[in-house]
Amino acid sequence: ELRMMVEIDDGVHCGREEYDENRDAYLAGCGFRVIRFRNEDIDNRLNEVIEIIRTIAKEKKEQATP
């Protein structure tokens, strides 16, 4: 269990940065890593986004391995 969350933000999140930061801090306190991308990232650089997620997952897996 890697305890990762991937969130894709759209225009709704504009003006909600403080809420998102507080939510991310809470989730981090629960042991989750939140990875955020914008819709534009998914639309324009999907392969790069996937590679970022894979890299972070690999790092978390290595950290979790005794």
XYZ file of C-alpha atoms in Angstrom:
66
model
C 0.000 0.000 0.000
C 1.657 3.197 -1.173
C -0.882 5.674 0.220
C -0.760 7.954 -2.807
C -3.542 10.152 -4.092
C -3.573 11.676 -7.556
C -5.765 14.713 -7.989
C -6.539 16.421 -11.262
C -7.519 20.042 -10.761
C -9.633 22.080 -13.097
C -10.723 25.704 -12.976
C -12.902 25.007 -9.933
C -9.775 24.977 -7.787
C -8.875 28.580 -8.590
C -9.373 30.531 -5.396
C -9.393 27.342 -3.320
C -5.643 27.077 -2.867
C -5.831 27.491 0.916
C -8.481 24.777 1.186
C -6.380 22.453 -0.980
C -3.260 23.163 1.098
C -5.106 22.409 4.340
C -6.580 19.230 2.860
C -3.175 18.110 1.584
C -1.637 18.773 5.015
C -4.357 16.719 6.689
C -3.896 13.846 4.234
C -0.113 14.012 4.665
C -0.663 13.726 8.417
C -2.606 10.539 7.690
C 0.340 9.217 5.702
C -0.868 10.021 2.189
C 1.136 11.696 -0.558
C -1.060 13.930 -2.706
C 0.117 14.503 -6.256
C -1.659 17.262 -8.130
C -1.899 17.871 -11.826
C -3.922 20.356 -13.825
C -6.312 19.277 -16.564
C -3.919 20.890 -19.027
C -1.127 18.598 -17.830
C -3.250 15.552 -18.568
C -4.343 16.892 -21.935
C -0.922 18.080 -23.100
C 1.691 15.938 -21.361
C 0.040 12.703 -20.325
C 3.140 10.560 -20.803
C 5.162 12.879 -18.571
C 2.426 12.828 -15.914
C 2.386 9.032 -15.954
C 6.166 8.940 -15.611
C 6.032 11.325 -12.635
C 3.452 9.120 -10.930
C 5.541 6.001 -11.612
C 8.676 7.648 -10.242
C 6.962 8.763 -7.043
C 5.357 5.331 -6.608
C 8.746 3.655 -7.025
C 10.319 5.985 -4.456
C 7.521 5.337 -1.966
C 7.794 1.595 -2.513
C 11.560 1.694 -1.913
C 11.036 3.720 1.281
C 8.458 1.217 2.516
C 10.706 -1.791 1.908
C 12.627 -2.733 5.055
